[in-house]
Amino acid sequence: MGNRPAELRALLDSVAKQDGDPVEVVVVGNGSPVPDVPEGVRTIELPENLGIPGGRNVGIEAFGPSGSDVDILMFLDDDGLLPLTDTAEKCRDAFAADPKLGIVSFRIADPDTGETQRRHVPRLRASDPMHSSRVTTFLGGANAVRTRVIAEAGPLPAEFFYAHEETDLAWRALDAGWMIDYRADMVLHHPTTAPSRHAVYHRMVARNRVWLARRNLPAPLVPVYLGVWLLLTLARRPSGPALRAWLGGFKEGWTTPCGPRRPMKWRTVWRLTRLGRPPVI
């Protein structure tokens, strides 16, 4: 968004220090000017904010159709930083060693405390963030994706704008036969924050949750999945304004177009279940 020039420069410096072949970098200004960047870094300035998935899709296309000019794309939040110099090499090695590996989710840690928030571990059993495993989704601002996944499963859902776009792509990737790994040894430093700091958080989280189900789940699972999330939301006792925004978004998710519907195969439902997260929660 152009309002963190110092953090962006630190991130770009950490990418430049990666071991092995140099990492080609594109910075997308999502409706804002791009601050000064090091020589060799490409920039794209969009005339309007396309949202997180829309902006990332523009970055993907900067590397050819569906990113096809390269084998792997790494997505990093502009206020993050790679504290280790071997992360890019670990990505290359991971994808080379496992032809079915489609996406790698990094571990996000606070730079001061080293703490990884529970919400940043993309699985239900999140008590041990140092444990790497197969997972069913990934973290949008700290990941690497094989470009063949994007070619086969499609890009991020730009209409989501913010929230759950990663799970939408993850489910489509799993349905296409790819796997997703959470790697605790691939670290992005990022300050501890609360997602609710965004004014649109509660509405878009609810709307996009409905869209996610309508787009991707077999019809019998749609009401089950959304019913569970409604009960969980109520059990968390949100404030009055937050609940009103959430319910408004939930209604919006049912009454507005969600994009193309491509329900996952039942064998993908079973795969998600075996991986520890059946698509009803």
XYZ file of C-alpha atoms in Angstrom:
281
model
C 0.000 0.000 0.000
C 3.047 2.270 -0.104
C 2.960 3.320 3.557
C 5.813 1.147 4.857
C 8.885 2.161 2.814
C 11.432 1.275 5.517
C 9.910 -2.155 6.115
C 9.705 -2.817 2.382
C 13.363 -1.903 1.906
C 14.388 -4.232 4.755
C 12.388 -7.061 3.181
C 13.951 -6.508 -0.231
C 17.422 -6.454 1.333
C 16.686 -9.781 3.050
C 15.594 -11.290 -0.274
C 18.770 -10.029 -1.954
C 20.851 -11.803 0.718
C 19.366 -15.231 -0.045
C 21.813 -18.006 -0.854
C 21.972 -19.510 -4.326
C 20.714 -17.982 -7.531
C 19.384 -14.432 -7.238
C 15.636 -14.108 -6.635
C 13.842 -12.011 -9.249
C 11.551 -9.524 -7.485
C 8.404 -7.627 -8.459
C 6.795 -5.070 -6.130
C 3.151 -4.252 -6.810
C 1.821 -0.877 -5.695
C -1.812 -1.742 -5.038
C -3.446 1.588 -5.831
C -0.473 3.522 -4.464
C 2.972 4.685 -5.618
C 5.844 2.289 -5.034
C 8.588 3.714 -2.777
C 12.200 3.746 -3.938
C 13.462 0.202 -4.404
C 16.914 -1.251 -5.118
C 18.180 -1.410 -8.681
C 16.957 -4.500 -10.503
C 13.643 -4.732 -8.640
C 10.711 -4.418 -11.008
C 7.693 -2.364 -9.987
C 4.051 -2.191 -11.041
C 1.792 0.652 -9.918
C -1.934 -0.074 -10.148
C -4.352 2.865 -10.522
C -6.683 1.381 -7.882
C -6.525 -1.034 -4.971
C -7.518 -4.439 -6.342
C -7.396 -6.089 -2.932
C -4.874 -8.641 -1.720
C -5.642 -11.456 -4.192
C -6.111 -9.067 -7.118
C -2.774 -7.395 -6.464
C -0.995 -10.717 -6.107
C -2.508 -11.944 -9.357
C -0.975 -8.938 -11.117
C 2.371 -9.900 -9.599
C 1.942 -13.464 -10.865
C 1.308 -12.296 -14.426
C 4.470 -10.174 -14.293
C 6.311 -13.503 -14.617
C 4.396 -14.562 -17.724
C 0.932 -16.160 -18.070
C 0.173 -17.854 -14.731
C 3.801 -17.121 -13.789
C 5.035 -19.592 -16.401
C 8.396 -17.863 -16.917
C 9.526 -19.265 -13.543
C 8.979 -22.505 -11.624
C 8.258 -21.065 -8.171
C 6.678 -17.849 -6.937
C 7.265 -16.590 -3.404
C 4.743 -14.198 -1.832
C 5.928 -12.004 1.053
C 4.106 -9.273 2.966
C 5.836 -5.895 2.634
C 6.294 -5.566 6.408
C 7.882 -8.999 6.715
C 11.550 -9.970 6.596
C 13.454 -13.186 5.898
C 15.810 -13.568 8.890
C 17.624 -16.582 7.405
C 19.586 -16.600 4.161
C 18.726 -20.178 3.161
C 14.937 -19.851 2.767
C 14.969 -19.587 -1.031
C 17.295 -22.571 -1.313
C 15.075 -24.595 1.014
C 12.132 -23.763 -1.224
C 13.988 -24.925 -4.310
C 15.065 -28.143 -2.571
C 11.558 -28.858 -1.233
C 9.882 -28.569 -4.621
C 12.645 -30.518 -6.363
C 12.396 -33.363 -3.843
C 8.601 -33.748 -4.034
C 6.984 -33.500 -7.494
C 3.490 -33.395 -5.945
C 4.303 -30.527 -3.598
C 2.381 -27.503 -4.844
C 2.512 -24.943 -2.022
C 4.769 -24.279 0.963
C 3.529 -22.190 3.888
C 6.245 -20.498 5.955
C 6.233 -20.044 9.707
C 5.515 -16.447 10.744
C 7.294 -15.305 13.894
C 7.364 -12.013 15.778
C 10.852 -10.464 15.334
C 11.096 -9.407 18.998
C 9.608 -12.379 20.854
C 10.019 -15.178 18.308
C 6.391 -16.099 19.035
C 4.209 -17.632 16.339
C 0.538 -16.805 16.756
C -1.800 -19.784 16.794
C -3.729 -18.380 13.836
C -0.519 -18.479 11.798
C -0.246 -22.262 12.032
C -2.506 -23.480 9.200
C -3.977 -26.564 10.881
C -6.374 -27.402 13.712
C -3.631 -28.861 15.925
C -1.694 -25.618 16.199
C -0.191 -25.853 19.689
C 3.310 -26.646 18.377
C 4.302 -24.165 15.645
C 7.744 -25.801 15.399
C 6.211 -28.995 13.996
C 6.199 -29.169 10.193
C 3.427 -31.130 8.494
C 1.134 -31.547 5.541
C -1.726 -29.024 5.773
C -4.886 -28.021 3.918
C -4.326 -24.269 3.564
C -1.478 -21.749 3.733
C -0.555 -18.243 4.857
C -1.029 -15.620 2.160
C 1.844 -13.314 3.087
C 4.533 -15.967 3.598
C 4.480 -18.778 1.087
C 5.870 -20.266 -2.095
C 3.748 -21.715 -4.896
C 4.726 -23.905 -7.818
C 3.520 -22.031 -10.898
C 2.035 -25.215 -12.372
C -0.498 -25.054 -9.527
C -1.691 -21.655 -10.726
C -1.804 -22.875 -14.334
C -3.927 -25.886 -13.356
C -6.043 -24.579 -10.463
C -6.339 -20.955 -11.529
C -5.290 -17.707 -9.827
C -6.347 -16.327 -6.475
C -10.027 -15.249 -6.391
C -9.751 -11.503 -6.998
C -13.395 -10.928 -6.049
C -12.626 -11.911 -2.435
C -10.532 -8.701 -2.051
C -9.483 -9.706 1.492
C -9.771 -12.926 3.562
C -9.935 -16.646 2.730
C -8.452 -16.300 -0.758
C -5.632 -18.652 0.269
C -8.022 -21.421 1.307
C -9.919 -21.066 -1.969
C -6.705 -21.658 -3.931
C -5.571 -24.377 -1.511
C -8.772 -26.386 -1.940
C -8.556 -26.104 -5.726
C -4.902 -27.158 -5.640
C -5.672 -30.171 -3.453
C -8.541 -31.088 -5.756
C -6.073 -31.023 -8.669
C -3.834 -33.499 -6.835
C -1.240 -31.167 -5.309
C -0.062 -31.198 -1.695
C 0.643 -28.352 0.755
C 3.360 -28.289 3.427
C 3.751 -26.103 6.491
C 7.494 -25.683 7.095
C 8.544 -24.445 10.509
C 12.157 -24.007 9.322
C 11.192 -21.451 6.670
C 10.611 -18.280 8.667
C 9.221 -14.848 7.922
C 9.589 -12.256 10.676
C 6.401 -10.207 10.974
C 5.138 -8.026 13.829
C 2.335 -9.550 15.889
C -0.957 -8.033 14.774
C -4.691 -8.675 15.047
C -6.568 -9.198 11.753
C -9.530 -7.284 13.168
C -7.481 -4.073 12.795
C -8.900 -3.883 9.268
C -12.230 -2.026 9.163
C -13.712 -4.523 6.700
C -12.514 -7.594 8.599
C -15.756 -8.957 10.077
C -17.873 -8.358 6.966
C -15.414 -9.814 4.487
C -14.477 -12.784 6.664
C -18.165 -13.764 6.814
C -18.978 -12.989 3.172
C -15.942 -14.805 1.832
C -16.548 -17.810 4.076
C -19.931 -18.247 2.367
C -18.397 -17.682 -1.068
C -15.659 -20.220 -0.284
C -18.258 -22.888 0.507
C -20.542 -22.028 -2.410
C -17.639 -22.149 -4.870
C -15.844 -25.261 -3.681
C -17.847 -27.673 -1.525
C -20.162 -30.482 -2.607
C -23.737 -29.282 -2.079
C -24.490 -31.445 1.017
C -21.480 -29.996 2.862
C -22.257 -26.312 2.247
C -24.888 -25.912 5.024
C -22.870 -28.088 7.413
C -19.677 -26.084 6.946
C -21.405 -22.724 7.256
C -23.576 -23.860 10.179
C -20.485 -24.897 12.141
C -18.824 -21.534 11.454
C -21.937 -19.646 12.500
C -22.029 -21.522 15.822
C -18.288 -20.994 16.386
C -18.643 -17.280 15.709
C -21.501 -16.951 18.203
C -19.571 -18.998 20.786
C -16.708 -16.491 20.605
C -19.124 -13.772 21.810
C -18.152 -10.963 19.412
C -19.060 -7.389 20.272
C -22.376 -6.015 19.024
C -20.890 -4.004 16.125
C -18.638 -6.905 15.133
C -21.539 -9.362 15.149
C -23.726 -7.032 13.094
C -20.953 -6.634 10.525
C -20.392 -10.403 10.486
C -24.080 -11.184 10.002
C -24.285 -8.566 7.254
C -21.357 -10.201 5.490
C -22.895 -13.664 5.978
C -26.083 -12.467 4.276
C -24.082 -10.776 1.524
C -22.300 -14.053 0.844
C -25.620 -15.717 0.017
C -27.117 -12.867 -2.018
C -24.202 -11.823 -4.234
C -22.342 -13.656 -7.035
C -19.397 -15.699 -5.752
C -17.680 -16.520 -9.039
C -17.568 -19.904 -10.800
C -18.660 -22.965 -8.825
C -16.319 -25.956 -9.101
C -17.207 -28.360 -6.267
C -14.332 -30.519 -5.127
C -14.402 -34.265 -5.662
C -15.476 -36.468 -2.757
C -12.017 -38.034 -2.744
C -10.655 -34.540 -2.051
C -13.046 -34.290 0.907
C -11.550 -37.544 2.164
C -8.010 -36.256 1.576
C -8.772 -33.115 3.623
C -10.205 -35.324 6.356
C -7.113 -37.551 6.431
C -4.930 -34.433 6.610
C -6.744 -33.434 9.806
C -9.179 -30.805 8.600
C -12.412 -32.119 7.076
C -14.165 -29.342 5.123
C -16.898 -28.907 7.702
C -14.758 -26.830 10.091
